[in-house]
Coordinates of C-alpha atoms and ligand atoms in Angstrom, one line a residue:
M1 CA -4.7 -4.2 -0.2
A2 CA -5.0 -3.8 3.5
R3 CA -6.5 -1.0 5.4
K4 CA -6.3 1.3 7.9
K5 CA -7.2 1.8 11.4
L6 CA -5.0 2.6 14.3
P7 CA -4.6 -0.4 16.5
V8 CA -7.6 -0.7 18.8
K9 CA -8.5 -2.9 21.8
K10 CA -9.8 -6.3 20.6
P11 CA -13.6 -6.6 21.1
L12 CA -14.7 -9.1 23.6
R13 CA -16.2 -11.4 21.0
Q14 CA -12.8 -11.8 19.3
A15 CA -11.1 -12.4 22.6
R16 CA -13.6 -15.2 23.4
Q17 CA -13.1 -16.8 20.0
K18 CA -9.4 -17.0 20.7
R19 CA -10.0 -19.2 23.8
T20 CA -11.9 -21.7 21.7
P21 CA -9.5 -22.9 19.1
S22 CA -11.9 -25.4 17.4
R23 CA -14.3 -22.6 16.6
A24 CA -11.6 -20.1 15.6
K25 CA -10.4 -22.5 12.9
K26 CA -13.6 -22.0 11.0
H27 CA -13.0 -18.3 10.7
L28 CA -10.8 -16.4 8.2
S29 CA -9.2 -14.6 11.1
S30 CA -7.5 -17.9 12.0
V31 CA -5.3 -17.6 9.0
G32 CA -5.4 -13.8 8.4
E33 CA -5.3 -11.9 5.1
F34 CA -1.7 -13.0 4.1
G35 CA -2.3 -16.6 5.3
L36 CA -5.3 -16.7 3.0
I37 CA -3.3 -15.3 0.1
D38 CA -0.6 -18.0 0.7
L39 CA -3.4 -20.6 0.7
I40 CA -4.7 -19.3 -2.6
A41 CA -1.2 -19.1 -4.1
R42 CA -0.3 -22.6 -3.1
G43 CA -3.5 -24.0 -4.7
S44 CA -3.1 -21.9 -8.0
I45 CA 0.3 -22.8 -9.5
C46 CA 0.7 -20.9 -12.8
D47 CA 3.0 -22.7 -15.2
R48 CA 2.4 -20.6 -18.4
P49 CA 5.9 -19.6 -19.7
D50 CA 4.6 -16.1 -20.5
V51 CA 3.7 -15.4 -16.9
L52 CA 6.8 -14.2 -15.1
Q53 CA 5.2 -13.3 -11.8
A54 CA 1.7 -14.4 -10.7
I55 CA 0.5 -14.1 -7.1
G56 CA 3.1 -12.6 -4.7
D57 CA 4.1 -9.1 -5.8
D58 CA 2.4 -5.7 -6.2
A59 CA 1.4 -6.6 -9.8
A60 CA 1.5 -9.7 -12.0
V61 CA 4.1 -9.6 -14.8
F62 CA 3.7 -11.3 -18.1
S63 CA 5.2 -11.0 -21.6
G64 CA 3.5 -10.4 -24.9
S65 CA 4.8 -11.0 -28.4
G66 CA 7.2 -8.1 -28.3
Q67 CA 9.9 -7.0 -25.8
D68 CA 7.6 -5.2 -23.3
R69 CA 6.6 -6.7 -20.0
F70 CA 2.9 -6.2 -19.1
L71 CA 1.7 -5.6 -15.5
A72 CA -1.7 -6.3 -14.0
T73 CA -3.1 -5.4 -10.6
T74 CA -6.5 -5.2 -9.0
D75 CA -7.7 -3.7 -5.7
V76 CA -11.2 -3.7 -4.2
L77 CA -12.5 -0.8 -2.0
N78 CA -15.5 -1.6 0.1
E79 CA -17.8 0.9 1.9
S80 CA -17.5 0.7 5.7
I81 CA -14.2 -1.2 5.4
H82 CA -12.1 1.0 3.2
F83 CA -14.1 4.2 3.1
D84 CA -17.0 5.9 4.8
L85 CA -19.2 7.9 2.5
K86 CA -19.7 10.4 5.4
S87 CA -16.0 11.3 5.3
T88 CA -15.1 11.5 1.7
T89 CA -16.7 12.8 -1.5
P90 CA -17.5 10.7 -4.6
Y91 CA -14.9 12.6 -6.6
L92 CA -12.1 12.0 -4.0
L93 CA -13.2 8.3 -3.7
G94 CA -12.8 8.0 -7.5
R95 CA -9.4 9.5 -7.4
K96 CA -8.3 7.2 -4.5
S97 CA -9.7 4.1 -6.1
L98 CA -7.4 4.6 -9.1
A99 CA -4.5 5.9 -7.0
V100 CA -4.1 2.7 -5.0
N101 CA -3.8 0.7 -8.2
L102 CA -1.4 3.3 -9.8
S103 CA 0.7 2.9 -6.8
D104 CA 1.1 -0.9 -7.3
I105 CA 2.1 -0.3 -11.0
A106 CA 4.6 2.3 -9.7
A107 CA 6.0 -0.2 -7.2
M108 CA 6.9 -2.5 -10.1
G109 CA 8.7 0.3 -12.0
G110 CA 5.9 0.4 -14.6
R111 CA 3.8 2.8 -16.5
P112 CA 0.0 2.7 -16.4
L113 CA -1.9 1.8 -19.6
Y114 CA -5.5 0.8 -19.2
Y115 CA -8.1 0.2 -16.4
L116 CA -11.4 -1.5 -15.9
I117 CA -13.9 -0.8 -13.2
G118 CA -16.3 -3.2 -11.4
L119 CA -19.0 -1.4 -9.5
S120 CA -21.4 -3.0 -7.0
L121 CA -23.9 -0.3 -6.4
P122 CA -26.5 0.0 -3.6
N123 CA -29.7 1.7 -4.7
Y124 CA -29.4 4.6 -2.2
L125 CA -26.7 6.1 -4.5
S126 CA -27.6 8.6 -7.2
P127 CA -26.5 8.9 -10.8
A128 CA -24.8 12.2 -9.8
F129 CA -22.7 10.2 -7.3
V130 CA -21.6 7.8 -10.0
R131 CA -20.8 10.7 -12.3
A132 CA -18.6 12.4 -9.7
L133 CA -16.9 9.1 -8.9
Y134 CA -15.9 8.7 -12.5
R135 CA -14.8 12.3 -12.8
G136 CA -12.4 11.6 -9.9
M137 CA -11.1 8.4 -11.5
Q138 CA -10.7 10.1 -14.9
A139 CA -8.9 13.1 -13.4
Q140 CA -6.4 10.7 -11.7
A141 CA -6.1 8.5 -14.8
T142 CA -5.4 11.5 -17.1
C143 CA -2.4 12.5 -15.0
F144 CA -0.8 9.2 -15.8
D145 CA -2.2 8.7 -19.3
A146 CA -4.3 5.6 -18.3
A147 CA -7.4 4.9 -20.4
L148 CA -10.7 3.3 -19.2
L149 CA -11.4 0.2 -21.3
G150 CA -14.6 -1.0 -19.6
G151 CA -15.9 -2.7 -16.5
D152 CA -19.1 -4.2 -14.9
T153 CA -22.0 -2.7 -13.1
V154 CA -24.2 -4.7 -10.7
A155 CA -26.6 -4.1 -7.8
A156 CA -25.2 -4.5 -4.3
S157 CA -27.1 -6.0 -1.4
G158 CA -24.8 -4.2 1.1
G159 CA -22.6 -1.1 0.6
L160 CA -20.8 0.3 -2.4
S161 CA -17.9 -1.8 -3.7
I162 CA -15.4 -0.5 -6.2
S163 CA -13.0 -2.9 -7.9
V164 CA -10.3 -1.4 -10.2
T165 CA -8.1 -3.5 -12.4
L166 CA -5.1 -1.6 -13.9
L167 CA -2.8 -2.8 -16.6
G168 CA 0.6 -1.3 -17.1
R169 CA 3.8 -1.8 -19.1
A170 CA 7.5 -2.0 -18.1
H171 CA 10.8 -2.3 -19.7
P172 CA 11.8 -6.1 -19.8
H173 CA 15.0 -5.7 -17.8
R174 CA 13.7 -3.1 -15.4
V175 CA 10.7 -4.6 -13.6
L176 CA 11.2 -4.2 -9.9
Y177 CA 10.2 -7.2 -7.7
R178 CA 9.9 -7.6 -3.9
S179 CA 12.4 -10.4 -4.1
G180 CA 15.7 -8.6 -5.0
A181 CA 16.9 -7.2 -1.7
R182 CA 20.4 -8.3 -0.7
P183 CA 22.3 -8.1 2.6
G184 CA 24.0 -4.8 3.0
D185 CA 21.4 -2.9 0.8
L186 CA 20.0 0.3 2.2
V187 CA 16.3 0.7 2.8
F188 CA 14.7 3.9 1.4
V189 CA 11.2 5.3 1.6
S190 CA 9.7 8.2 -0.3
G191 CA 7.8 11.2 1.1
T192 CA 6.5 10.8 4.7
V193 CA 4.8 7.9 6.4
G194 CA 1.9 7.7 8.9
D195 CA 0.1 10.8 7.7
S196 CA -2.8 8.8 6.2
A197 CA -3.5 6.8 9.4
L198 CA -3.6 10.0 11.4
G199 CA -5.8 11.6 8.7
L200 CA -8.2 8.7 9.1
A201 CA -8.1 9.1 12.9
L202 CA -9.0 12.8 12.5
L203 CA -11.9 12.0 10.2
Q204 CA -13.2 9.4 12.6
K205 CA -13.1 12.1 15.3
G206 CA -15.3 14.3 13.1
T207 CA -12.8 16.5 11.4
R208 CA -14.4 17.8 8.3
I209 CA -13.2 17.0 4.8
S210 CA -10.7 19.7 3.8
S211 CA -7.9 19.6 1.3
R212 CA -6.1 22.2 3.5
Q213 CA -5.8 19.7 6.4
H214 CA -2.6 17.9 5.4
L215 CA -3.2 14.6 7.2
V216 CA -6.8 14.3 6.0
R217 CA -5.7 15.1 2.4
R218 CA -3.0 12.4 2.6
H219 CA -5.7 9.9 3.6
L220 CA -8.4 10.9 1.1
D221 CA -6.3 11.8 -1.9
P222 CA -3.0 9.9 -1.9
E223 CA -0.5 10.7 -4.6
P224 CA 0.8 7.6 -6.4
R225 CA 4.6 7.8 -7.0
V226 CA 4.5 6.7 -10.6
G227 CA 7.2 9.2 -11.7
L228 CA 9.6 8.1 -9.0
G229 CA 9.0 4.4 -9.6
C230 CA 9.7 4.7 -13.4
A231 CA 12.8 6.9 -12.8
L232 CA 14.3 4.5 -10.3
A233 CA 13.6 1.5 -12.6
D234 CA 14.9 3.3 -15.7
A235 CA 18.1 4.2 -13.9
K236 CA 18.5 0.6 -12.7
L237 CA 19.3 1.7 -9.2
V238 CA 17.0 -0.4 -7.1
T239 CA 17.1 -4.1 -6.0
S240 CA 13.6 -4.5 -4.7
M241 CA 10.5 -2.3 -4.3
I242 CA 7.0 -2.3 -2.8
D243 CA 4.4 0.4 -2.1
V244 CA 3.4 1.2 1.4
S245 CA -0.3 0.1 1.6
D246 CA -0.2 -1.9 4.8
G247 CA 2.5 0.1 6.8
V248 CA 6.2 0.3 6.6
A249 CA 6.7 -2.7 9.0
A250 CA 4.3 -5.0 7.2
D251 CA 5.4 -4.0 3.7
L252 CA 9.1 -4.2 4.5
G253 CA 8.2 -7.6 5.9
H254 CA 6.9 -8.6 2.4
I255 CA 10.2 -7.6 0.9
L256 CA 12.1 -9.5 3.5
D257 CA 10.0 -12.6 3.0
A258 CA 10.3 -12.5 -0.7
S259 CA 14.0 -11.8 -0.6
R260 CA 14.7 -14.1 2.3
V261 CA 16.7 -11.5 4.3
G262 CA 16.3 -9.5 7.5
A263 CA 16.5 -5.7 8.1
E264 CA 17.1 -3.1 10.7
V265 CA 15.0 0.0 10.6
Y266 CA 16.0 3.1 12.7
L267 CA 13.0 4.7 14.3
E268 CA 14.6 8.2 14.3
Q269 CA 15.1 8.0 10.6
L270 CA 11.4 7.5 9.7
P271 CA 10.3 10.6 7.7
L272 CA 7.5 12.3 9.7
S273 CA 5.7 15.3 8.3
R274 CA 5.4 18.5 10.5
A275 CA 1.6 17.9 10.7
Y276 CA 2.3 14.3 12.0
Q277 CA 4.8 15.6 14.6
Q278 CA 2.3 18.2 15.8
Q279 CA -0.8 16.1 15.9
C280 CA 0.3 12.5 16.6
P281 CA 0.8 13.0 20.3
G282 CA -2.9 14.1 20.7
L283 CA -4.2 11.1 18.7
C284 CA -2.0 8.2 19.6
V285 CA -0.2 6.8 22.6
D286 CA 2.7 5.4 20.7
V287 CA 4.0 8.2 18.4
Y288 CA 5.7 5.8 16.0
A289 CA 2.8 3.4 15.6
P290 CA 1.0 5.2 12.7
A291 CA 4.3 5.7 10.9
L292 CA 5.2 2.0 11.2
S293 CA 1.9 0.3 10.9
G294 CA -0.7 2.8 9.8
G295 CA -0.7 2.0 6.1
E296 CA -2.3 3.7 3.1
D297 CA 0.6 6.1 2.6
Y298 CA 1.2 4.8 -0.9
E299 CA 4.8 5.8 -0.7
L300 CA 7.5 3.7 -2.3
L301 CA 9.7 1.5 -0.1
F302 CA 12.8 0.1 -1.8
T303 CA 16.3 -1.2 -1.4
A304 CA 19.5 -0.2 -3.2
A305 CA 23.2 -1.0 -2.8
P306 CA 25.1 1.6 -0.7
K307 CA 27.2 2.6 -3.6
K308 CA 24.0 3.7 -5.5
R309 CA 22.9 6.0 -2.6
S310 CA 23.9 9.3 -4.1
A311 CA 22.4 8.3 -7.5
V312 CA 19.2 7.2 -5.9
E313 CA 19.0 10.5 -4.0
A314 CA 19.7 12.5 -7.2
C315 CA 17.0 10.6 -9.0
A316 CA 14.4 11.4 -6.4
R317 CA 15.5 15.1 -6.3
K318 CA 15.0 15.3 -10.1
I319 CA 11.5 14.0 -9.7
G320 CA 10.9 16.4 -6.8
V321 CA 10.1 13.7 -4.2
A322 CA 11.7 13.6 -0.8
L323 CA 13.6 10.4 0.1
S324 CA 14.8 9.0 3.4
C325 CA 17.2 6.2 4.1
I326 CA 15.5 4.4 7.1
G327 CA 17.6 1.2 7.5
R328 CA 19.6 -1.6 6.0
I329 CA 19.1 -5.2 4.9
T330 CA 20.7 -7.8 7.1
G331 CA 21.5 -11.5 6.6
S332 CA 19.2 -14.4 5.7
N333 CA 19.0 -15.6 9.3
E334 CA 17.8 -12.3 10.5
R335 CA 14.3 -10.8 10.8
L336 CA 13.0 -7.3 10.9
K337 CA 14.4 -5.3 13.9
I338 CA 13.2 -1.8 14.6
I339 CA 15.9 0.1 16.6
D340 CA 15.1 3.1 18.8
G341 CA 17.3 6.2 19.5
E342 CA 19.1 4.4 22.3
G343 CA 20.0 1.4 20.1
Q344 CA 17.4 -0.8 21.8
E345 CA 14.9 -2.9 19.9
Y346 CA 11.5 -1.4 19.7
K347 CA 8.5 -3.6 19.9
L348 CA 5.6 -2.9 17.6
D349 CA 2.2 -4.1 18.6
E350 CA 0.5 -4.4 15.2
K351 CA 2.2 -5.0 11.8
G352 CA -0.3 -3.3 9.5
F353 CA -4.0 -3.4 9.4
R354 CA -5.6 -6.8 9.6
H355 CA -8.6 -7.6 7.4
F356 CA -9.5 -10.9 9.2
Ligands
LIG1 P1 -1.1 -5.0 -2.5 O1 -1.2 -4.6 -1.1 O2 0.2 -4.6 -3.2 O3 -2.3 -4.7 -3.4 P2 -1.9 -7.6 -1.7 O4 -1.3 -7.8 -0.4 O5 -3.3 -7.2 -1.8 O6 -1.0 -6.6 -2.5 O7 -1.7 -8.9 -2.6 C1 -0.5 -9.6 -2.6 C2 -0.5 -10.6 -3.7 O8 -1.5 -11.5 -3.6 C3 -0.7 -9.9 -5.1 O9 0.1 -10.6 -6.0 C4 -2.2 -10.2 -5.4 O10 -2.4 -10.2 -6.8 C5 -2.4 -11.5 -4.7 N1 -3.8 -11.7 -4.3 C6 -4.4 -11.1 -3.3 N2 -5.7 -11.5 -3.1 C7 -5.8 -12.5 -4.0 C8 -6.9 -13.4 -4.4 N3 -8.1 -13.3 -3.8 N4 -6.7 -14.3 -5.4 C9 -5.5 -14.3 -6.1 N5 -4.5 -13.6 -5.8 C10 -4.6 -12.7 -4.8
LIG2 MG1 1.2 -2.9 -3.2

């Protein structure tokens, strides 16, 4: 899972490293998060016949002795990287830790089953903090009928680290992969995008934690789209799906890479909340940047054939989730093009948050 800061000017140290390629090679930043995952994937070929998808999608997929497909996903949230204890509460942090994993199961069209928690705890936290963290996780899990199976608790030398592993289940013929997009398919996204990045920007500027502030709430307490993911999978309407954790541009990029296709996304069709439209100009020079590359919206981004459009829209209406068609899939020789209101290509600076 990636994270979450509006693009900032590169610090001098990074700029200097760029000018000395021999030194840069030694650092993770020379390959980046996704380069690193590629590197791991290439060195970890999985040839068990019961593993249908290992590294490369929102969750791994494997079969058991019956018909069901099982799903497994894990995400780590680290203090100072993924959250700041000054701008969240332990309860909300617990809810979000589980939500980011629920969102990955949703993106596969699956239903959550069980979860395990790995905690690295610094001594400055209290038992009351841990209790509230678990209250948050359990409140979130209960909404989706997921049960805590166990975990691990260790001391941390640095900040708090929360690792959640979530298992889920899906119908054998209805698992939704990143790799199924076809030229001509339409690209849809649920809800609104960019709110979380602006919520983070507000928190960093000192806005206090309040569930009444829409953007802040979207950042601190995202709502995983499990109902929509299952409904779309059950209705067999979708060709590929991913959740928006790294930003629309980066996550659509993952669908394009896995499906070996290109896409056009129309800037003016991106769904922006009223709060986004009101507050973005005061927070960001490029008013589309948070929507395209902010990340952590945990909406579902998916593709479907044009003839399925009204069925897809009816499905989302039934679940009560807004849906927008933001573009279309193009041919295998194409890449991602973002088109502005004048029909010109829009250049995006950053595609999602970079870890390294
Ligand atoms: P997401 O944003 O949906 O959580 P990621 O970008 O974190 O997905 O991961 C993409 C894929 O790479 C997933 O299949 C994930 O399991 C795999 N992956 C990420 N990090 C590692 C790692 N350190 N070792 C093995 N697989 C990894
Ligand atoms: Mg994901």
